[in-house]
mmCIF file of C-alpha atoms in Angstrom:
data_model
loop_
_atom_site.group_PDB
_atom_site.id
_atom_site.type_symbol
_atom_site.label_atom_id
_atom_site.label_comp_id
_atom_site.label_asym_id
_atom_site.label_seq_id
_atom_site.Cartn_x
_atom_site.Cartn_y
_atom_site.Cartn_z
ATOM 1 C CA UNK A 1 108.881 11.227 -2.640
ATOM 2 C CA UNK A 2 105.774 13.462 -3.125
ATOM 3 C CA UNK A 3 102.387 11.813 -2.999
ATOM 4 C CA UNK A 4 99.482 12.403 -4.158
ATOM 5 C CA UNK A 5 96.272 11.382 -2.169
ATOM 6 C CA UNK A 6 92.697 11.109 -4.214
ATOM 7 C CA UNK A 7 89.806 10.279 -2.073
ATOM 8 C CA UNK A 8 89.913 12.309 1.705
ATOM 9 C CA UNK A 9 86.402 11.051 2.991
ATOM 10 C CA UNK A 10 85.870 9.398 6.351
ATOM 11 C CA UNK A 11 89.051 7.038 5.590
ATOM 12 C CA UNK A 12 91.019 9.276 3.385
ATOM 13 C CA UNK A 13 91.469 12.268 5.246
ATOM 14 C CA UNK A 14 92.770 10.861 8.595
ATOM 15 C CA UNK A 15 95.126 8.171 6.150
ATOM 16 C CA UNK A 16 96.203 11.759 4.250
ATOM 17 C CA UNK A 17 96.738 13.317 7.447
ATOM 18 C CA UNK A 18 99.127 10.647 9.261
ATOM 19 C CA UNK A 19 101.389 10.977 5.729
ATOM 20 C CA UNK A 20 101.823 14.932 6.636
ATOM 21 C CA UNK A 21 102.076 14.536 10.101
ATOM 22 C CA UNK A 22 105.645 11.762 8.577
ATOM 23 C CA UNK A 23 106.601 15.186 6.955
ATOM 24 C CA UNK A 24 105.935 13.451 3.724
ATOM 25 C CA UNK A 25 104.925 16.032 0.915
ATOM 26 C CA UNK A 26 101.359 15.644 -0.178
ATOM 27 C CA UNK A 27 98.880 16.945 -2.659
ATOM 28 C CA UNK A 28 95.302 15.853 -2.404
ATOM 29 C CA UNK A 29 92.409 16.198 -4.277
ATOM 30 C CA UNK A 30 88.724 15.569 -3.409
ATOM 31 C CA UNK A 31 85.469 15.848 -5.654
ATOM 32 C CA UNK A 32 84.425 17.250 -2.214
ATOM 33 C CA UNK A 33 87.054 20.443 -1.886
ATOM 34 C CA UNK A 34 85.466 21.236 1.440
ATOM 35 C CA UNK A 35 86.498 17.820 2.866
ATOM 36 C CA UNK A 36 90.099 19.156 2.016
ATOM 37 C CA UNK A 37 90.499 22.252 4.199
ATOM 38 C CA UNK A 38 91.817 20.256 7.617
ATOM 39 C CA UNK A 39 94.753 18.641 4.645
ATOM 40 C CA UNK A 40 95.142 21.961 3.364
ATOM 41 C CA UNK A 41 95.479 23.965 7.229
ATOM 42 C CA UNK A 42 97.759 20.960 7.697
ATOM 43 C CA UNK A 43 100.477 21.875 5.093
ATOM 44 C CA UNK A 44 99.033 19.923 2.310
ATOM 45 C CA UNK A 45 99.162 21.217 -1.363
ATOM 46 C CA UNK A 46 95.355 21.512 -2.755
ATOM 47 C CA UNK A 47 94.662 21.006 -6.398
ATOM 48 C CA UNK A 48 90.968 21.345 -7.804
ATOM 49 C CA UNK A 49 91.757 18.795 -10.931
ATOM 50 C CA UNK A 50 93.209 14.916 -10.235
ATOM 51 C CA UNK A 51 95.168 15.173 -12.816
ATOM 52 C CA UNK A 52 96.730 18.250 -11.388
ATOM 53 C CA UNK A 53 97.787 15.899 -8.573
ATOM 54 C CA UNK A 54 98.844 13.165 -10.568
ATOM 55 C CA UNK A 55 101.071 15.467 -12.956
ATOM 56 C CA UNK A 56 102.700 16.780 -9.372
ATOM 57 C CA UNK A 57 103.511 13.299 -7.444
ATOM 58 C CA UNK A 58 105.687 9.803 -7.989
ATOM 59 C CA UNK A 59 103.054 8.381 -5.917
ATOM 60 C CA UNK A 60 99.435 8.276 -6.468
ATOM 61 C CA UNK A 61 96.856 6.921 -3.456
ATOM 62 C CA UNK A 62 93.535 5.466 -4.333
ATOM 63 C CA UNK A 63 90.967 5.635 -1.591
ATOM 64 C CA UNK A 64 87.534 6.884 -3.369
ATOM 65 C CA UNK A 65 84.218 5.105 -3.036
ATOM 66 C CA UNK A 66 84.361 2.349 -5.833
ATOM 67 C CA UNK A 67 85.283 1.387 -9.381
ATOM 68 C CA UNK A 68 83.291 4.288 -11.176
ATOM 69 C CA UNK A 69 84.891 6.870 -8.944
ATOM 70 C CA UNK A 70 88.504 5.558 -10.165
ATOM 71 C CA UNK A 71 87.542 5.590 -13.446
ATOM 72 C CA UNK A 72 86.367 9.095 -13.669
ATOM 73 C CA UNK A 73 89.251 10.373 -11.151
ATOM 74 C CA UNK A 74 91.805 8.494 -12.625
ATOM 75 C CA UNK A 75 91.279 6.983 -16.060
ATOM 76 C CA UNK A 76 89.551 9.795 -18.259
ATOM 77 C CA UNK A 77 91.931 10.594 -20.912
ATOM 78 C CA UNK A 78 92.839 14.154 -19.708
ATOM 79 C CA UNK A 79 94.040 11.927 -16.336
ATOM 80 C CA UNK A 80 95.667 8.418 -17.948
ATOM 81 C CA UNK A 81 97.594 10.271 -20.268
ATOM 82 C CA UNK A 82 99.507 11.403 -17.178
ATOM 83 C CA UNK A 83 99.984 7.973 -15.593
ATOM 84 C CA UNK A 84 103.663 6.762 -17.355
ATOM 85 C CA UNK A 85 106.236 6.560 -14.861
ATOM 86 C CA UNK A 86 103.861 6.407 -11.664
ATOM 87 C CA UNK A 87 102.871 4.143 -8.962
ATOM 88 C CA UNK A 88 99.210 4.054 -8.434
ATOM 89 C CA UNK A 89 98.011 2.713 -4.562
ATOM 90 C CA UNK A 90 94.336 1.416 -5.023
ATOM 91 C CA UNK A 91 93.750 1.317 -1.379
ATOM 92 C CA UNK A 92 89.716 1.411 -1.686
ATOM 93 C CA UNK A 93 86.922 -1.672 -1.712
ATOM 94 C CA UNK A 94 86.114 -2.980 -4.778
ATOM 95 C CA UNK A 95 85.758 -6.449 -6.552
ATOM 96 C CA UNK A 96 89.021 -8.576 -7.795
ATOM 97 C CA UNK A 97 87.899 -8.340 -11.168
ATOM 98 C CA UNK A 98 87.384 -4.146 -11.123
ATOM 99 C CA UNK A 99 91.064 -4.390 -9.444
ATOM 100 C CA UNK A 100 92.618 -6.326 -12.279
ATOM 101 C CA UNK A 101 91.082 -4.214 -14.980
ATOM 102 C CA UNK A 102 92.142 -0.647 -13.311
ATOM 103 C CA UNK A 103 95.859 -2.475 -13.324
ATOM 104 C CA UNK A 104 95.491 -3.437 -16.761
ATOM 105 C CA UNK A 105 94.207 0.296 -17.684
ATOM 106 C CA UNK A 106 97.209 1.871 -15.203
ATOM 107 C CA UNK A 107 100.291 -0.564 -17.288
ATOM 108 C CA UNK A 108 98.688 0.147 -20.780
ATOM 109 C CA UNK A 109 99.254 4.048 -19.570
ATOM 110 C CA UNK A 110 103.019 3.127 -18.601
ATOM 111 C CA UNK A 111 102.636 3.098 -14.684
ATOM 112 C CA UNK A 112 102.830 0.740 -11.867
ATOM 113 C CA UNK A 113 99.713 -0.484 -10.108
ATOM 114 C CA UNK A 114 99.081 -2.400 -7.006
ATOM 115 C CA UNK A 115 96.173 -3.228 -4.542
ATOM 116 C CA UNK A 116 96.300 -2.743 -0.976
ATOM 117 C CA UNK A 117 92.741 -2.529 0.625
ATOM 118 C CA UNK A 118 92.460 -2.529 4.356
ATOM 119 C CA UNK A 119 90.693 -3.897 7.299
ATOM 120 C CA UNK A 120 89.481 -0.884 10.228
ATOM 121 C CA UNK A 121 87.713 2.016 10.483
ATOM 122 C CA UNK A 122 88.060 5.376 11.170
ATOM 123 C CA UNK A 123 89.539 4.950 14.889
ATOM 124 C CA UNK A 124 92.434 2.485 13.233
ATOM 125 C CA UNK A 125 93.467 4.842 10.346
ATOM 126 C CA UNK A 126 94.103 7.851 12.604
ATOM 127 C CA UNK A 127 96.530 5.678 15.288
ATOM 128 C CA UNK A 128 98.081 3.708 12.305
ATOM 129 C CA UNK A 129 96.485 0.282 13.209
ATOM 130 C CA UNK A 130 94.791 -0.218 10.281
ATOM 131 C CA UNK A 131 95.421 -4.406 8.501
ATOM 132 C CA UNK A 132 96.566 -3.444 5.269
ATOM 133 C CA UNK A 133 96.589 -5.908 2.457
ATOM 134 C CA UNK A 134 98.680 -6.131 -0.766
ATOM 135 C CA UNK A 135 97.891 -7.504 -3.837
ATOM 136 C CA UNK A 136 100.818 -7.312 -5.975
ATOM 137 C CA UNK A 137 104.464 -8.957 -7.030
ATOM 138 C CA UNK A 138 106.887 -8.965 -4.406
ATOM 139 C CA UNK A 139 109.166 -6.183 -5.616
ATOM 140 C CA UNK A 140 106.209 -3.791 -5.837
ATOM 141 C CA UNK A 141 105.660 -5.003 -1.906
ATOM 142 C CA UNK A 142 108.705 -4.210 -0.780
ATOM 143 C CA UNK A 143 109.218 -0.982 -3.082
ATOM 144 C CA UNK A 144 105.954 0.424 -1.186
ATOM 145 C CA UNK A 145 105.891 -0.720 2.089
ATOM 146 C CA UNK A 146 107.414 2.160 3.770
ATOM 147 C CA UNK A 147 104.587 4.033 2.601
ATOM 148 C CA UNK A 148 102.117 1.533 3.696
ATOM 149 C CA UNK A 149 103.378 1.310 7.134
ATOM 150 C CA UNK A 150 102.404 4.230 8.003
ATOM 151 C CA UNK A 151 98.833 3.382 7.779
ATOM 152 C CA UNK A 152 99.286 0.173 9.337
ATOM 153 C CA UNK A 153 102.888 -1.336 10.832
ATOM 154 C CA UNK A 154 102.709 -4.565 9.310
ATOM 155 C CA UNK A 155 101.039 -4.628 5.511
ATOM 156 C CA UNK A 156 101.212 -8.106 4.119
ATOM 157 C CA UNK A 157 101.852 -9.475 1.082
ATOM 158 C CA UNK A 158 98.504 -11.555 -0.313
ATOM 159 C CA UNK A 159 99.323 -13.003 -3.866
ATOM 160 C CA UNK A 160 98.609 -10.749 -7.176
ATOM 161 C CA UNK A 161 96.415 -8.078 -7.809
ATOM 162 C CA UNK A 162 92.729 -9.431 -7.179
ATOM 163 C CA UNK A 163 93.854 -11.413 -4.303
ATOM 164 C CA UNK A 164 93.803 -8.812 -1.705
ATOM 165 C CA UNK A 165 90.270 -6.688 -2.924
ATOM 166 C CA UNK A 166 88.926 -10.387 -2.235
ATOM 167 C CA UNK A 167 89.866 -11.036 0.950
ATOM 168 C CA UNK A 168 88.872 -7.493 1.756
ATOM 169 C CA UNK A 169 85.277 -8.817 0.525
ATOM 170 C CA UNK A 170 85.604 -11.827 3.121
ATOM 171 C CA UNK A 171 86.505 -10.203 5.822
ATOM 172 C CA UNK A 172 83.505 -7.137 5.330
ATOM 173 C CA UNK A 173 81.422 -9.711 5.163
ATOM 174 C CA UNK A 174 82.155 -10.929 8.419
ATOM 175 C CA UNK A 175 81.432 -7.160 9.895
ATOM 176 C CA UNK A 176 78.274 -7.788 8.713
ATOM 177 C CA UNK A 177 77.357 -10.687 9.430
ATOM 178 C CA UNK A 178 78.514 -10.510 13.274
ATOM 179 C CA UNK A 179 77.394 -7.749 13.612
ATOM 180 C CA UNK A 180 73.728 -8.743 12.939
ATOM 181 C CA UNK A 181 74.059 -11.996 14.547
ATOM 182 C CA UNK A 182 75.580 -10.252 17.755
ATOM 183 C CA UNK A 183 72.395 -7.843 17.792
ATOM 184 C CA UNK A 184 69.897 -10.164 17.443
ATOM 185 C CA UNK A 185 71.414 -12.160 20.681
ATOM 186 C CA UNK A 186 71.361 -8.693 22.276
ATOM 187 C CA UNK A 187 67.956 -8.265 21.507
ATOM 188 C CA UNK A 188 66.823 -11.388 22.355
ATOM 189 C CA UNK A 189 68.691 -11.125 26.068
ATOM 190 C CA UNK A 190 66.944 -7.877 26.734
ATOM 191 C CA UNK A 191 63.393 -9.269 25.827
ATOM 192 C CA UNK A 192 64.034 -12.283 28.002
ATOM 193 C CA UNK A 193 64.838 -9.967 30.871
ATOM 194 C CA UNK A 194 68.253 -11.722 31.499
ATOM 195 C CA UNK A 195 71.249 -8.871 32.654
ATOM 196 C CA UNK A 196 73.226 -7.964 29.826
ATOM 197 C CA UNK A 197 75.786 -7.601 32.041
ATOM 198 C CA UNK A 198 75.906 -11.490 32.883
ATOM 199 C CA UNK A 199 75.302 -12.361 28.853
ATOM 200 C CA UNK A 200 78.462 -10.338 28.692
ATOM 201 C CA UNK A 201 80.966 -12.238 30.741
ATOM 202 C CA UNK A 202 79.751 -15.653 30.041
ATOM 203 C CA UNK A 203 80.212 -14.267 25.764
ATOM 204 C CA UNK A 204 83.720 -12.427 26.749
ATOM 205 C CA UNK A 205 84.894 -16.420 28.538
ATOM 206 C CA UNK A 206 83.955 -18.167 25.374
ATOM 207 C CA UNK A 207 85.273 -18.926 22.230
ATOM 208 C CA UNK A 208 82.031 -17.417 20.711
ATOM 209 C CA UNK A 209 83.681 -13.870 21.703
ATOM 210 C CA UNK A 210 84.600 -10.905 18.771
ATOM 211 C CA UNK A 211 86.096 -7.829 20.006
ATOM 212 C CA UNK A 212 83.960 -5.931 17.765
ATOM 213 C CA UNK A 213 80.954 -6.910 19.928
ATOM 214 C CA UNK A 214 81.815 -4.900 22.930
ATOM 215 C CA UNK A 215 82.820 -2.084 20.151
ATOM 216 C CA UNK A 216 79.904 -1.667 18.994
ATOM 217 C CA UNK A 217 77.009 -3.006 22.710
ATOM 218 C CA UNK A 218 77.428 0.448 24.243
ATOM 219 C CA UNK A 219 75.942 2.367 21.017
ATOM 220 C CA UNK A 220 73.695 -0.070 20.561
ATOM 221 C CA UNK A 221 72.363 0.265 24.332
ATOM 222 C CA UNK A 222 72.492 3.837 24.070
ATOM 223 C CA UNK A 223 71.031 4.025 20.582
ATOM 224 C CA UNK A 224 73.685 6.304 19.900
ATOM 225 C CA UNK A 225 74.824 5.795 15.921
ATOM 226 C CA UNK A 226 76.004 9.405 14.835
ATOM 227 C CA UNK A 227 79.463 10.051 14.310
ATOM 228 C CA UNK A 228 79.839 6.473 12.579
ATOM 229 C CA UNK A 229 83.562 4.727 12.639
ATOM 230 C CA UNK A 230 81.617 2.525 9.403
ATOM 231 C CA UNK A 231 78.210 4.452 8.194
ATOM 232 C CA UNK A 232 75.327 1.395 7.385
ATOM 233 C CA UNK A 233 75.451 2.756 3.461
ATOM 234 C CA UNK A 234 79.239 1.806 3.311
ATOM 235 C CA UNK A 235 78.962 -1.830 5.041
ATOM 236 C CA UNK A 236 75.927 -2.274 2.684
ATOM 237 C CA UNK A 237 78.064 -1.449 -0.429
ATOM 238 C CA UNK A 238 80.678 -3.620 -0.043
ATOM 239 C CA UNK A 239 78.001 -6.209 1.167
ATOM 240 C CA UNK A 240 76.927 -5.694 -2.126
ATOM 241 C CA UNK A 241 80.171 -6.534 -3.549
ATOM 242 C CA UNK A 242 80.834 -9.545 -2.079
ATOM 243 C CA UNK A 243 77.109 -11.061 -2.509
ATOM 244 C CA UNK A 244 77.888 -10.294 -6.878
ATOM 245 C CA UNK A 245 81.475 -12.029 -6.486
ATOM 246 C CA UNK A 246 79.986 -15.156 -4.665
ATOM 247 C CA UNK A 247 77.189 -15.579 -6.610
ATOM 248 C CA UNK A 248 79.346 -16.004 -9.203
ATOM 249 C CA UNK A 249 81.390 -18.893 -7.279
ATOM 250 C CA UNK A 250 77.970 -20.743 -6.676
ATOM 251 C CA UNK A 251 77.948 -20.118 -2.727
ATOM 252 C CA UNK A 252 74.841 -20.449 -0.869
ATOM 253 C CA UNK A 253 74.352 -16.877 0.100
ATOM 254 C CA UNK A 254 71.159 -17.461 1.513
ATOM 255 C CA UNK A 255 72.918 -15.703 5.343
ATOM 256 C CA UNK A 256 74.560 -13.001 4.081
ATOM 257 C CA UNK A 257 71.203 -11.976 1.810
ATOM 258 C CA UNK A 258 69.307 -11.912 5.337
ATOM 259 C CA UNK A 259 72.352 -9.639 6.221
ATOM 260 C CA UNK A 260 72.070 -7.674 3.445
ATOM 261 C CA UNK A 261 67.702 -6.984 4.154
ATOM 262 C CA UNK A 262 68.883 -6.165 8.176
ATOM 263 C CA UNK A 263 71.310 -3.429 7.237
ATOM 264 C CA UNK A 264 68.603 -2.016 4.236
ATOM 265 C CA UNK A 265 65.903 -2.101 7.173
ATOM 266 C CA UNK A 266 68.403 -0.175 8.981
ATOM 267 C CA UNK A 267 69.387 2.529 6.910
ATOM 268 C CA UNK A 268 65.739 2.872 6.294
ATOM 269 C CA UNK A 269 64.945 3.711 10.245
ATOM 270 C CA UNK A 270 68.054 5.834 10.490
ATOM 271 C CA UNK A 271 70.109 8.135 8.381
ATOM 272 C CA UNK A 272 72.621 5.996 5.671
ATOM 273 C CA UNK A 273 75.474 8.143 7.207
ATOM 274 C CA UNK A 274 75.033 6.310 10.925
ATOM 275 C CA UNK A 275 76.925 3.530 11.957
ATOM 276 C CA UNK A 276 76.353 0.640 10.804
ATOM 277 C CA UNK A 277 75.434 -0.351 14.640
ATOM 278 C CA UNK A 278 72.293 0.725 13.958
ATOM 279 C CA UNK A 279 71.096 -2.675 12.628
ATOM 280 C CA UNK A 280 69.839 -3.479 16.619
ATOM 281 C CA UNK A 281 67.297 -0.807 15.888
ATOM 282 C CA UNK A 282 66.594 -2.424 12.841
ATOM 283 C CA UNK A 283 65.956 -6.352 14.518
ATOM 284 C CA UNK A 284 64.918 -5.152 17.896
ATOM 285 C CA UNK A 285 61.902 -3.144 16.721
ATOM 286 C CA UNK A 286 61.227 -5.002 13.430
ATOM 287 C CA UNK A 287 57.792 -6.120 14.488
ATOM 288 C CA UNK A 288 56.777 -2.777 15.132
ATOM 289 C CA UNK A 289 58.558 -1.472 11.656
ATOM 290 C CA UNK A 290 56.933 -4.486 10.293
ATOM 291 C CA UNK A 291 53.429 -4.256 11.653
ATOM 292 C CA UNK A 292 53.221 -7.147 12.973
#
């Protein structure tokens, strides 16, 4: 089966490359054709138009930067005209509702469409570990999930399209907040003078304890955010995301809107590309950003 991969960003490109290193033929496009030159060295087939790509492949991967990007990749009418007989793979963050409507655009074309979005970051897609989630029927599941387990060895099965782009929204909100709430005890310990060290092990012996905090303490004690595994303007995207789906379900979104005013501080202090670490900055010198 040839695929076709559309989206090789920070995600994309080390997804794209684990499907050439399987010896599975791939053609990729990019509205970025620099970011394509490691697919292309790597045996890839390059194509400067997606529905060159489309046109060429059985398969066709989603993982661009949101809803607009899929429309203007994949549903302008030189590109949906092309879509009858193919499987589309929305494998990016957006809302339930976007999800549902790209399906309903993708089966009015005559092709297949499911959802499976996916918990990691950059580290995770390279060694296969990402948590890939599947919003679908079951037959589409099981039709795709060779494919899928290359990116991550045991994709599961959510409910239908919409279900998995929401849990996706969940869970990203979680990176957030944890993150946040993780760096303000940080900061907080280091004002007080206690030993991080000592905050550490009693955190790592109690329930309290997220791996993701010791991921991301030594770049926050270092102050070290380039190279990002998740850059602040991504995490504050999808924040976005899930802040317009709850509202509409009446939550009290009073926390996550604090998030949401850490992580813009942030990307204010630092560049939007850093990780998204870089909210300690952000809390840990906010009365001098602050003027207070």
């Amino acid at each position: 089966m040839k695929v076709a991969f559309l989206g090789t960003g920070l995600m994309g490109l080390p997804m794209a490359q684990r499907l050439l290193a399987a010896n599975i033929e791939l053609v990729a496009y990019n509205r970025t054709p620099e970011k394509l030159a490691p697919l292309q060295a790597a045996g890839a087939e390059i194509v400067t138009q997606p529905r060159q790509a489309i046109r060429s492949a059985e398969c066709i991967i989603l993982m661009l930067s949101n809803a607009a990007a899929i429309y203007h990749v994949l549903l302008t009418d030189t590109s949906w005209h092309t879509l009858s007989g193919r499987s589309i793979i929305q494998m990016g963050t957006i809302t339930p509702i976007e999800s549902q409507e790209i399906r309903d655009a993708v089966v009015a074309a005559g092709g297949q469409y499911i959802e499976a979005p996916v918990l990691g970051s950059i580290p995770e897609a390279e060694t296969g570990k990402l948590i890939v989630m599947v919003g679908g029927d079951s037959k589409q599941y099981q039709r795709h999930l060779p494919l899928l387990q290359h990116f991550g060895s045991e994709p599961l099965l959510i409910g239908p399209v919409g279900s998995a782009s929401a849990l996706t929204l969940a869970l990203n909100q979680l990176i957030a907040s944890l993150t946040t709430s993780f760096a303000l005890s940080l900061a907080f310990i280091q004002l007080q003078g206690i030993d991080i060290g000592l905050f550490m092990q009693v955190l790592r012996d109690s329930k309290l304890y997220a791996p993701t905090f010791d991921q991301n303490l030594q770049r926050m004690l270092d102050g070290n955010y380039a190279n990002a595994n998740l850059p602040t303007k991504q995490l504050i995207k999808v924040t976005d995301l899930f802040i317009s789906e709850a509202k509409a379900l009446g939550l009290n979104l009073n926390s996550i809107e604090g998030v949401r005013q850490i992580l813009q501080s942030a990307m204010q202090m630092s560049l939007p590309e850093n990780d998204y670490s870089s909210v300690f900055p952000a809390i840990r010198e906010w009365g001098e950003s602050s003027g207070e």
